[in-house]
Short mmCIF file of C-alpha atoms and ligand atoms in Angstrom, two decimals:
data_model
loop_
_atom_site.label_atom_id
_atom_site.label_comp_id
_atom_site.label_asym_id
_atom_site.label_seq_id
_atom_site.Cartn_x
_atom_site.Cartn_y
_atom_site.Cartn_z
CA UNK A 86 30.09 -13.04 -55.11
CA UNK A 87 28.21 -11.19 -52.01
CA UNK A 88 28.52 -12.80 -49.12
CA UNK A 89 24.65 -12.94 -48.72
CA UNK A 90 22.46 -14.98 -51.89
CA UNK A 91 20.76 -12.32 -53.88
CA UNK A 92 17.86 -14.65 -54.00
CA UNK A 93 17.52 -14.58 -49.93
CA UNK A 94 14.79 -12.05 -50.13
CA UNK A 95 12.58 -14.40 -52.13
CA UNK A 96 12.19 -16.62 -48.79
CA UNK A 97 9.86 -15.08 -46.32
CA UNK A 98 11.11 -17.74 -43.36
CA UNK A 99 13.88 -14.82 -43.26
CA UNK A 100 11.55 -11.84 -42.68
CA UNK A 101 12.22 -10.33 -39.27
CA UNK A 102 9.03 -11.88 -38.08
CA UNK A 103 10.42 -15.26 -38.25
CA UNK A 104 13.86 -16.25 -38.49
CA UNK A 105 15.85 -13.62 -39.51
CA UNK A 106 18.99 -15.32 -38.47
CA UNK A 107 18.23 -18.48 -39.74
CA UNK A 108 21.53 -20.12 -41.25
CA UNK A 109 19.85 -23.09 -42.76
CA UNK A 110 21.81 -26.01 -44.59
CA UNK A 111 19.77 -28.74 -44.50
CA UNK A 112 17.97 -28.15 -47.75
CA UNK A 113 18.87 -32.01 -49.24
CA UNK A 114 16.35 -32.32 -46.25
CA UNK A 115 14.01 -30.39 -47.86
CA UNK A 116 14.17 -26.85 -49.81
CA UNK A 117 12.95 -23.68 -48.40
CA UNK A 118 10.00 -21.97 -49.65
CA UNK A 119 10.44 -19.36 -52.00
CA UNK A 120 7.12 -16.76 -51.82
CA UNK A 121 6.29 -17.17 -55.45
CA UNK A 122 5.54 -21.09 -54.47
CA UNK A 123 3.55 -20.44 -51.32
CA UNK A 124 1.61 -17.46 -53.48
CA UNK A 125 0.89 -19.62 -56.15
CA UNK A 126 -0.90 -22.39 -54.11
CA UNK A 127 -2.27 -20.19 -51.62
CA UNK A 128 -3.55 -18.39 -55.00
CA UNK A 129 -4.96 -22.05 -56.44
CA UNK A 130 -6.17 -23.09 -52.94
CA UNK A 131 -8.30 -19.81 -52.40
CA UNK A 132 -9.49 -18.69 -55.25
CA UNK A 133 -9.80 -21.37 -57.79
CA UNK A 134 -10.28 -24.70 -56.03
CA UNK A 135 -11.81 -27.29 -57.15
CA UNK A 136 -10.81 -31.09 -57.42
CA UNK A 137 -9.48 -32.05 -60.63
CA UNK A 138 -10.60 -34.84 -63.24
CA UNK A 139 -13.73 -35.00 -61.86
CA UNK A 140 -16.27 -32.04 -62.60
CA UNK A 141 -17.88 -30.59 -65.67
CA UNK A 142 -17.82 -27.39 -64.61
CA UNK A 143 -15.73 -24.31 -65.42
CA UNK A 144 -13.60 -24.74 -62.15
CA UNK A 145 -13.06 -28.82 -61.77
CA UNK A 146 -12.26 -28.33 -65.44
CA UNK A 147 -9.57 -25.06 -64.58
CA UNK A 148 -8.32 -27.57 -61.87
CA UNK A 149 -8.45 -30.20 -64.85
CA UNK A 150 -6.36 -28.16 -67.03
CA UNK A 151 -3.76 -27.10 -64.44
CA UNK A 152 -2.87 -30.82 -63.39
CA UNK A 153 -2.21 -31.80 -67.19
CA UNK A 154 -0.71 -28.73 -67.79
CA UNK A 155 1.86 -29.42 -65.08
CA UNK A 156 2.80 -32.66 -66.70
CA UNK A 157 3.74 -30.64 -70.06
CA UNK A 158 5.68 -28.75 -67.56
CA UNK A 159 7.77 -31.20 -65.94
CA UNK A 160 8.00 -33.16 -68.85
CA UNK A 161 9.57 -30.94 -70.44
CA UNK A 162 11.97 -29.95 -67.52
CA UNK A 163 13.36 -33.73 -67.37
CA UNK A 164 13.55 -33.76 -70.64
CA UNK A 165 10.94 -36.42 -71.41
CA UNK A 166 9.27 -36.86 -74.63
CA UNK A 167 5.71 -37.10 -73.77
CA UNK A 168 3.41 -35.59 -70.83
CA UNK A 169 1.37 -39.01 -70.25
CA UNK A 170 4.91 -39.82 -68.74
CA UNK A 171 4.72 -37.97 -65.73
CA UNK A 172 2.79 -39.72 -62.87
CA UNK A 173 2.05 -37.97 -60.00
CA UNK A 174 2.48 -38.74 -56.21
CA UNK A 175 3.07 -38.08 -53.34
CA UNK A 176 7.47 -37.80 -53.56
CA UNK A 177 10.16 -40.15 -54.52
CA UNK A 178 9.38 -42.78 -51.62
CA UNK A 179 5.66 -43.51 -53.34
CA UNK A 180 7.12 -43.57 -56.98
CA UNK A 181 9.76 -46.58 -55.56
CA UNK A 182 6.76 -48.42 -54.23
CA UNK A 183 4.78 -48.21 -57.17
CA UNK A 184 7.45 -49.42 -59.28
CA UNK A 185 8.11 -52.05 -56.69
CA UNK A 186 4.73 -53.77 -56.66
CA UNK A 187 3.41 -52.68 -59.98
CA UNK A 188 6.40 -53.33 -61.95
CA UNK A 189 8.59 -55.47 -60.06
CA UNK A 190 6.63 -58.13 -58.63
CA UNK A 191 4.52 -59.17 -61.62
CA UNK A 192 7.84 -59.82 -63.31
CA UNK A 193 9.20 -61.56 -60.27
CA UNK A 194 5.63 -63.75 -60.13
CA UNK A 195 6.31 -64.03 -64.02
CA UNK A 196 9.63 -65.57 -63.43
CA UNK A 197 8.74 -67.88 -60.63
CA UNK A 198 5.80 -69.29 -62.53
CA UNK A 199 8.22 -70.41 -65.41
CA UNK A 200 10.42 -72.22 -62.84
CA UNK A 201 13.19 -69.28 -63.07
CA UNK A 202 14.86 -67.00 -60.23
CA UNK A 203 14.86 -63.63 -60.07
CA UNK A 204 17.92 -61.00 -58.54
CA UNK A 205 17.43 -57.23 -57.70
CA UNK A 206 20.57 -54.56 -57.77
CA UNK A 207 20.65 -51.60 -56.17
CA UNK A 208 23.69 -49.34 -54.72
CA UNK A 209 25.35 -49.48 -51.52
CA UNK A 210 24.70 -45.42 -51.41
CA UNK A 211 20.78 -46.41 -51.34
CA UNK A 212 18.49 -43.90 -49.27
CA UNK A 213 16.26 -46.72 -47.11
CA UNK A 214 13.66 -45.56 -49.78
CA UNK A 215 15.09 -46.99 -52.43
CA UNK A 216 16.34 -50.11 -50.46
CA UNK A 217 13.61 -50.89 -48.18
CA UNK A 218 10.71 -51.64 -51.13
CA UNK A 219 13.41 -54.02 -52.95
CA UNK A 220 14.48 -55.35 -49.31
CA UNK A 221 10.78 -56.72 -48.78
CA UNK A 222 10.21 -57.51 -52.17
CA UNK A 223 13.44 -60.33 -52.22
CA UNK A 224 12.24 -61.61 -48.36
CA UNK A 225 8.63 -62.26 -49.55
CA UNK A 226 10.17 -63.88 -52.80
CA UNK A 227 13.05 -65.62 -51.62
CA UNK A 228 14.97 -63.86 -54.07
CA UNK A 229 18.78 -62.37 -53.94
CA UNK A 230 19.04 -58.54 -53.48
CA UNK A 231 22.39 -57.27 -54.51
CA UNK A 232 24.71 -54.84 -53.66
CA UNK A 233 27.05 -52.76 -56.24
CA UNK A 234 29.65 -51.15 -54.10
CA UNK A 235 30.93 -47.60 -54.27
CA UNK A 236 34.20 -46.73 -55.54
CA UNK A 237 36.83 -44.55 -53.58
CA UNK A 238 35.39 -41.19 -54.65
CA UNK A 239 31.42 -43.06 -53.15
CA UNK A 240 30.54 -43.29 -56.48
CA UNK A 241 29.12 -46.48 -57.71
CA UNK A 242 31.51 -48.32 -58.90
CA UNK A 243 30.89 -49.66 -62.74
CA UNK A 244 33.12 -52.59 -63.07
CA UNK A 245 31.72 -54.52 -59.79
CA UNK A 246 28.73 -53.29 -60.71
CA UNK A 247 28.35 -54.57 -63.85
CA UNK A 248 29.35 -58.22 -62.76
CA UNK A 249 26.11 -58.45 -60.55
CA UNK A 250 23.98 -57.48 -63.43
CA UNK A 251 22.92 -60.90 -65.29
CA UNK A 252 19.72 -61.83 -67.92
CA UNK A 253 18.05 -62.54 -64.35
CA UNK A 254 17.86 -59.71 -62.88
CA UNK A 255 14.46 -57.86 -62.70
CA UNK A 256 15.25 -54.43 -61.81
CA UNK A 257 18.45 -52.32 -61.01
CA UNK A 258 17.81 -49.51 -59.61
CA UNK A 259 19.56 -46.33 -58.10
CA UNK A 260 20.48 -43.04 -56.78
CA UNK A 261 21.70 -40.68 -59.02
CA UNK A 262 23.01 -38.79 -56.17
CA UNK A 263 23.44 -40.14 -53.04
CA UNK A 264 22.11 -37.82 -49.70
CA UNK A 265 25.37 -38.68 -48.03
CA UNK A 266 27.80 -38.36 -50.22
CA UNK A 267 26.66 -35.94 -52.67
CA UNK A 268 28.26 -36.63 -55.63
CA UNK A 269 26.50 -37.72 -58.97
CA UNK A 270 26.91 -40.96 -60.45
CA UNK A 271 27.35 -41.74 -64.07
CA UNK A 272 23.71 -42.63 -64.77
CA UNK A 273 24.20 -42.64 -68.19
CA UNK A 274 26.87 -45.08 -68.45
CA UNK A 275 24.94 -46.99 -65.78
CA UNK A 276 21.89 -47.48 -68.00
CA UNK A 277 23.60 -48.37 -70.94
CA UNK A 278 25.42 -51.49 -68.71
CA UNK A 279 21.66 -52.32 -67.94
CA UNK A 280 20.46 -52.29 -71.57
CA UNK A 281 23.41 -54.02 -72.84
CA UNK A 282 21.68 -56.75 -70.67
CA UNK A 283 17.93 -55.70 -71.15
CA UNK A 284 17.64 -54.26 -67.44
CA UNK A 285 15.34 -52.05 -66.75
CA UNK A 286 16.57 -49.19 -64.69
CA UNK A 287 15.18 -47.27 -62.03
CA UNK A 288 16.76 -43.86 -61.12
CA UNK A 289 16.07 -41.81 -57.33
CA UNK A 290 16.31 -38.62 -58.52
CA UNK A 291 15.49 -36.71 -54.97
CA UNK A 292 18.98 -35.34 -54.34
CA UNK A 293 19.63 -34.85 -58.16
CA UNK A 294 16.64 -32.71 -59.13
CA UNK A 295 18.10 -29.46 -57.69
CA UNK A 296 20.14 -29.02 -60.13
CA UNK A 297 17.54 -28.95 -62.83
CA UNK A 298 20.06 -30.09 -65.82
CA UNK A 299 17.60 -34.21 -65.91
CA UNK A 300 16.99 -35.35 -68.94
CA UNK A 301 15.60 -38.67 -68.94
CA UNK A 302 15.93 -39.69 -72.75
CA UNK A 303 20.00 -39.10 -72.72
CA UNK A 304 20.17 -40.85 -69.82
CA UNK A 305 17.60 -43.31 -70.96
CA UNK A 306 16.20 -44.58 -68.00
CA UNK A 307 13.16 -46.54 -67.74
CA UNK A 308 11.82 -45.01 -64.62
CA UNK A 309 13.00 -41.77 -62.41
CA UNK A 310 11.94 -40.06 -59.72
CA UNK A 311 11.76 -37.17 -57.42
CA UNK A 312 10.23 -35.22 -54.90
CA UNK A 313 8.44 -31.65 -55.38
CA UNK A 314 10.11 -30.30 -51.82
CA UNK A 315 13.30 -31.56 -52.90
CA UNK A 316 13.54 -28.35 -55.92
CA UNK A 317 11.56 -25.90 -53.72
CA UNK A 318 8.60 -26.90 -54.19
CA UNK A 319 6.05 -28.14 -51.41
CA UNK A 320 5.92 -31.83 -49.86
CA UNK A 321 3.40 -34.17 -50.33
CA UNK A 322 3.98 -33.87 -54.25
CA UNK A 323 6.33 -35.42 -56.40
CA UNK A 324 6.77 -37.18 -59.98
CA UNK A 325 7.26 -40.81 -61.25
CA UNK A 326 8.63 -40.51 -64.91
CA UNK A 327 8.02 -43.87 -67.02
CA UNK A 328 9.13 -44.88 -70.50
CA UNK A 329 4.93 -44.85 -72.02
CA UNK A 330 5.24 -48.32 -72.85
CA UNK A 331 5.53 -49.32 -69.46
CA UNK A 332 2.88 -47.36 -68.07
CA UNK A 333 0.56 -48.87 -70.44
CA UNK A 334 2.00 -52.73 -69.49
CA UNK A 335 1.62 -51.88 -65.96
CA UNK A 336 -0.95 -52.73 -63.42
CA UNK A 337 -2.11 -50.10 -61.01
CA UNK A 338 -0.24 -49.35 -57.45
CA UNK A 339 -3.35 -48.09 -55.70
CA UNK A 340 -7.16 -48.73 -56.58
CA UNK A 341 -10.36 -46.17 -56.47
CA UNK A 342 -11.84 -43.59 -57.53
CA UNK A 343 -10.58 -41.34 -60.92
CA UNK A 344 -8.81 -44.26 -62.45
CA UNK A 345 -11.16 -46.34 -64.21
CA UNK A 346 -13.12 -46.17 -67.88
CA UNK A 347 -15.80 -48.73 -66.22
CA UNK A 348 -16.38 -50.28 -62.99
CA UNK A 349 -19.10 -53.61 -62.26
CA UNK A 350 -19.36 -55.18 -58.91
CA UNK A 351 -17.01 -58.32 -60.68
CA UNK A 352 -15.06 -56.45 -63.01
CA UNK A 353 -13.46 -53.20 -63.90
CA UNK A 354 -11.52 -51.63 -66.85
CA UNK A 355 -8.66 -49.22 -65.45
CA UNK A 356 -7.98 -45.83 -67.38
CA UNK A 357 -4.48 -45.77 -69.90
CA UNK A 358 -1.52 -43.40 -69.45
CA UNK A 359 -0.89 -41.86 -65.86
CA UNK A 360 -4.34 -41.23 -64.51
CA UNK A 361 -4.18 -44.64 -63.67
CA UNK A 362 -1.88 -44.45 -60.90
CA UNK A 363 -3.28 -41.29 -60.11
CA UNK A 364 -6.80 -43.16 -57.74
CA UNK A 365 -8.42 -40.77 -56.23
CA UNK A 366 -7.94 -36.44 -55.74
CA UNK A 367 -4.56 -34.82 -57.08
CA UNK A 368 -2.95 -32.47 -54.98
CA UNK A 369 -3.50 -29.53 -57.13
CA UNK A 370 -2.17 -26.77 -54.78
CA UNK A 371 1.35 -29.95 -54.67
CA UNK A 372 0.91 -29.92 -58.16
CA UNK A 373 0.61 -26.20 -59.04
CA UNK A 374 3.34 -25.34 -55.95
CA UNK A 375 5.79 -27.59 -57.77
CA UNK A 376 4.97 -25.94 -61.53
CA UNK A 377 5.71 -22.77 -59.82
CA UNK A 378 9.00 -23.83 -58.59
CA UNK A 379 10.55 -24.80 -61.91
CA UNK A 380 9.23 -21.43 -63.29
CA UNK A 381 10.81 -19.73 -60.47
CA UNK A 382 13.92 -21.97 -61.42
CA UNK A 383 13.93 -21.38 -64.60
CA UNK A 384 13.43 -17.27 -64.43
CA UNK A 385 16.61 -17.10 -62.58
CA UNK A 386 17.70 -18.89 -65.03
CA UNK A 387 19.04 -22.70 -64.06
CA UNK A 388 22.30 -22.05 -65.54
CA UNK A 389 23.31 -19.25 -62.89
CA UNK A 390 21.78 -20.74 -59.99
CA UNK A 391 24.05 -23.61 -60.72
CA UNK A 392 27.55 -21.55 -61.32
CA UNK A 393 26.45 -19.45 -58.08
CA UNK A 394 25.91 -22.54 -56.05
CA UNK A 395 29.26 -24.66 -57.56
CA UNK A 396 30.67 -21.51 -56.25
CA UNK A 397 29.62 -21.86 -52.93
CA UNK A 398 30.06 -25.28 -52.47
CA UNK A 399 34.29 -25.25 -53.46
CA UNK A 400 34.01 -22.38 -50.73
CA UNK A 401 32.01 -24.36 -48.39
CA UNK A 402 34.59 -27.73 -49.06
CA UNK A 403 37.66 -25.55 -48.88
CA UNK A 404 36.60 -23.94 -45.82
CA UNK A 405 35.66 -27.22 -44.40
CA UNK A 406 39.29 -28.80 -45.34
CA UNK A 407 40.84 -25.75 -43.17
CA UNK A 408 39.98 -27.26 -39.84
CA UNK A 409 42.31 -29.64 -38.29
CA UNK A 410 39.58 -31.66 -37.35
CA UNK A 411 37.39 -32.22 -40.34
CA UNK A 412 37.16 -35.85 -41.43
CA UNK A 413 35.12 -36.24 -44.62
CA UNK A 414 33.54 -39.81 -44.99
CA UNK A 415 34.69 -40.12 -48.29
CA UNK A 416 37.94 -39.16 -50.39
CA UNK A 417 37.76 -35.63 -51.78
CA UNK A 418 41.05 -34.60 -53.46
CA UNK A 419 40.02 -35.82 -56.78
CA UNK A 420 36.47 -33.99 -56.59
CA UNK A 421 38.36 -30.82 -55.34
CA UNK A 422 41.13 -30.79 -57.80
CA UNK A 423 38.85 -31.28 -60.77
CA UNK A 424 36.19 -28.30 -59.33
CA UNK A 425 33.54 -31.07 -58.76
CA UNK A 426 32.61 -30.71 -55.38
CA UNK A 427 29.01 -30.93 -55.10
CA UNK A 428 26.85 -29.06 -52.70
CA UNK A 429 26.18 -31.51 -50.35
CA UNK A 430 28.66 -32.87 -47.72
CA UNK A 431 28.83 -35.35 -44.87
CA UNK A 432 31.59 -35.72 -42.63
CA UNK A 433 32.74 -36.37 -39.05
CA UNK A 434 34.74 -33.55 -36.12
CA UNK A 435 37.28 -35.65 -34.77
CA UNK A 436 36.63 -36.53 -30.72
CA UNK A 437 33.15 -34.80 -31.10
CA UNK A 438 30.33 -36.47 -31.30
CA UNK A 439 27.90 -35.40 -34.30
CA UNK A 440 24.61 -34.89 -32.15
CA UNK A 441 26.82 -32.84 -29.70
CA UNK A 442 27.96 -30.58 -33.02
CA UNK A 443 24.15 -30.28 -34.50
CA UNK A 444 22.37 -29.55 -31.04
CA UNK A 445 25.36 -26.53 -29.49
CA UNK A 446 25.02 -25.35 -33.78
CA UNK A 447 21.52 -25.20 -33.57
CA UNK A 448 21.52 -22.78 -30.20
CA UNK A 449 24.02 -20.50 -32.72
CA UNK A 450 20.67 -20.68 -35.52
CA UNK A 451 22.68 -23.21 -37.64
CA UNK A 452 20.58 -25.91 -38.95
CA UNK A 453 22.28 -29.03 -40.14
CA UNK A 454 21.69 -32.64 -39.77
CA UNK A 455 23.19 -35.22 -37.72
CA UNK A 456 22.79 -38.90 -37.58
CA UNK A 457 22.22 -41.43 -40.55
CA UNK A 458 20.06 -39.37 -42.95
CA UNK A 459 17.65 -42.39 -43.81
CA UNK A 460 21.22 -44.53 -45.02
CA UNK A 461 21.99 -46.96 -41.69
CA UNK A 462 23.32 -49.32 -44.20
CA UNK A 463 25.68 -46.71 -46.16
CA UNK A 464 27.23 -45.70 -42.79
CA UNK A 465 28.18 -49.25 -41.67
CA UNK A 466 30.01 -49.34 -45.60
CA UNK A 467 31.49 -46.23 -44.75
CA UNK A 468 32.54 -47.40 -41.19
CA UNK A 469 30.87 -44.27 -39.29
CA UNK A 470 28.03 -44.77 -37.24
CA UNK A 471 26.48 -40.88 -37.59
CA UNK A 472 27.34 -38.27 -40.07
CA UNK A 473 26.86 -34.02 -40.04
CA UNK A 474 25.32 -33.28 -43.38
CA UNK A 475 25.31 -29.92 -45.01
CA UNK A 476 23.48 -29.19 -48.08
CA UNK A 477 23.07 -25.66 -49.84
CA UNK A 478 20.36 -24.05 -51.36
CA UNK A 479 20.16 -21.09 -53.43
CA UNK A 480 19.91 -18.67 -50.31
CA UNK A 481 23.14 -19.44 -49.01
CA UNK A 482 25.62 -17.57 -49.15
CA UNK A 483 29.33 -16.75 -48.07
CA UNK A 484 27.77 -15.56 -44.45
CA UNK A 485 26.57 -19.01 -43.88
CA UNK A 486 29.74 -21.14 -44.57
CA UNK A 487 31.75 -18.38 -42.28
CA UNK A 488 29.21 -18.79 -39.57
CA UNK A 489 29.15 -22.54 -39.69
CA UNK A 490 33.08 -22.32 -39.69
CA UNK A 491 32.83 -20.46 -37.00
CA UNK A 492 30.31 -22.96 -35.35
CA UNK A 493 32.29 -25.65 -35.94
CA UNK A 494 35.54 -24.13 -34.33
CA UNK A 495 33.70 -23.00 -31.17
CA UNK A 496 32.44 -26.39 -30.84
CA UNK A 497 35.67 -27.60 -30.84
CA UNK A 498 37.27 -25.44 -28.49
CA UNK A 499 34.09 -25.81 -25.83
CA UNK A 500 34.45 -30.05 -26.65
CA UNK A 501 38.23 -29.27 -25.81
CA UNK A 502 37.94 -27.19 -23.08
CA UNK A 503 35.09 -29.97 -21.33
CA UNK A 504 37.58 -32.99 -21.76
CA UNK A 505 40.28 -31.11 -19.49
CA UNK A 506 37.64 -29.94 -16.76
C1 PLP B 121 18.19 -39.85 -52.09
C2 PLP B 121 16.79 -39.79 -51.54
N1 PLP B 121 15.88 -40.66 -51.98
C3 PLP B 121 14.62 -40.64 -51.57
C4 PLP B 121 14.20 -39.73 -50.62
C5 PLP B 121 12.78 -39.75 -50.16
O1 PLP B 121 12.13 -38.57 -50.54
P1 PLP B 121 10.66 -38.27 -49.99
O2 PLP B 121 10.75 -38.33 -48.49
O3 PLP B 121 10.34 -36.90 -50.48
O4 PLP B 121 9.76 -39.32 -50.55
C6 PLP B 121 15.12 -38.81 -50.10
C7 PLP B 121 14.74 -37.86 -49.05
O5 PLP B 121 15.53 -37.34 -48.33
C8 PLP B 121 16.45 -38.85 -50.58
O6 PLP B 121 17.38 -37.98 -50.15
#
């Protein structure tokens, strides 16, 4: 392997006009942009405009065309059966909600009414976004939200998982890869422990999607989601996949304009399928940005991508496991001796704070995160009040892990070299 990502050149934020030195490794923050992404909506946005669902004419119908086309598209990436499917939004966060209150709470109301109680499971590993909808949800209800805990690896733990799941509990939902810990769970066992007990299942799918291997009718979930930024596409877009049966029992998140067959001052009939979350204008140039990051996916083939970045990351976790200093936040020596280290990592420098580390890396051009990633609760589990998170993307290479190495080290000896002054 080269110690710089043949792909690099597709990213024009390394150009020597902008930041040629970047050493960025904070894509499960969000993914660069490669140029065929930015063309492609820059393309849509200037020359063929028009909003979607809406016009009779040649370029309202284009615009048509392209948003339904997409949902082929992505269908057929997470390997779901039918287009009508694929909802779009605005990113994982919105497809939680609308689950939440279209979904959710008419089954919780459902419940009450009939003089029974309600429970909601989700994960310990839970990004606020998929906490935070259920957390409201169980206050305004009076209803239990429960926790599964993680197993030693921060994997979700099946067993004591399974013995919070009962016949009332409305909705269990979670992460198929947490943004701290990085490693995937076993979403396909986990659904099948929910439909054993006629659960439906809700999957977070941001940190997952980069790999591009979903496929949504193995793992038979009833609902998954991810954001569009989150596999190099742009923000502001992302996907709700639903089992069709629910989409058509569901009541709309979000009421306007593009999402009804007829509307009376009293009374309105909403649209079938997706268009009827969809209230008013798509985000084409979201929607064709995101189309144009699974084709770019897919043409360097998803397969390789994923061997060069498994790569990276045992180099990345070996590296890390050199220094004297590195504390990972969770137990790695299973992941590492079986290969499956994933490319995402959070850990702690011993005597240096985490802000200190992110802020003297960023003056070397290393960009990483520190703090709680949008998981306060997942720290407190994991006894750590911040985190440093690195996450690779398919520009990385070699050069970055040495020059975070590197980073890391100097930090430490400055840090040192401060606490004897
Ligand atoms: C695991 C996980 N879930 C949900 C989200 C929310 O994604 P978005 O901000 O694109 O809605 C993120 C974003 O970092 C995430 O990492």
């Amino acid at each position: 392997m080269s110690n710089i990502s043949p792909w690099k050149k597709d990213f024009p934020i390394f150009v020597p006009q902008a930041h040629p030195y970047l050493c960025y490794l904070d894509t499960a923050a969000t993914c660069l942009t490669p140029k065929h992404v930015a063309e492609a909506m820059f393309h849509y946005q200037c020359y063929s405009h028009a909003n979607s669902h809406k016009g009779m004419y040649q370029l309202s119908m284009t615009a048509t065309e392209k948003v339904e086309q997409a949902r082929e598209k992505i269908a057929s990436f997470i390997g779901a059966q039918q287009a009508q499917s694929i909802v779009f939004n605005s990113g994982a966060t919105e497809g939680v909600n609308l689950v939440a209150y279209s979904f959710v709470e008419p089954l919780i109301i459902e419940a009450m009414s009939k003089g029974e109680r309600c429970n909601i499971v989700i994960s310990a590993a839970e990004h606020h976004a998929n906490l935070l909808p259920w957390q409201r949800l169980t206050q305004q209800y009076n209803i239990e939200l429960r926790i599964a805990p993680l197993a030693i690896d921060g994997t979700i733990d099946l067993a004591r998982l399974s013995l919070l799941l009962d016949d009332q509990t409305c909705i269990l939902a979670f992460t198929h890869c947490s943004n701290v810990i990085g490693k995937i769970n076993a979403v396909d066992k986990i659904c099948q422990l929910a439909k054993n007990k006629n659960i439906p299942t809700l999957i977070d799918g941001a940190q997952a999607v980069l790999r591009g291997d979903i496929n949504v009718k193995a793992i038979d979930c009833d609902f998954y989601v991810f954001s569009a930024h989150k596999i190099y596409g742009p923000t502001g877009c992302g996907v709700l996949y639903a089992k069709p049966h629910l989409i058509e029992q569901m009541r709309p998140y979000q009421l306007g304009g593009g999402m009804i067959n007829t509307v009376d001052f009293q009374q309105s009939e909403y649209l079938g399928g997706p268009l009827k979350f969809e209230s008013g204008s798509h985000n084409v140039a979201g929607i064709v940005g995101l189309v144009e990051a699974i084709d770019y996916m897919n043409d360097l083939s998803i397969k390789d991508i994923n061997l060069y970045i498994d790569d990276l990351a045992l180099y990345m976790h070996k590296s890390l496991r050199e220094l004297s200093f590195y504390r990972p936040v969770v137990d790695e020596k299973l992941s590492l001796m079986n290969n499956k280290m994933t490319s995402l990592v959070s850990f702690q420098c011993e005597g240096i704070q985490c802000q200190d580390i992110a802020n003297l890396l960023d003056s070397e051009n290393v960009a990483l995160r520190a703090g709680q990633h949008c998981a306060q609760p997942l720290h407190k589990v994991l006894g750590v009040n911040e985190t440093l998170r690195v996450s690779l993307g398919l520009y990385n290479g070699y050069a970055d892990i040495d020059k975070l190495i590197a980073g890391l080290i100097h930090c430490h000896q400055v840090m040192a070299m401060e606490s004897l002054a």
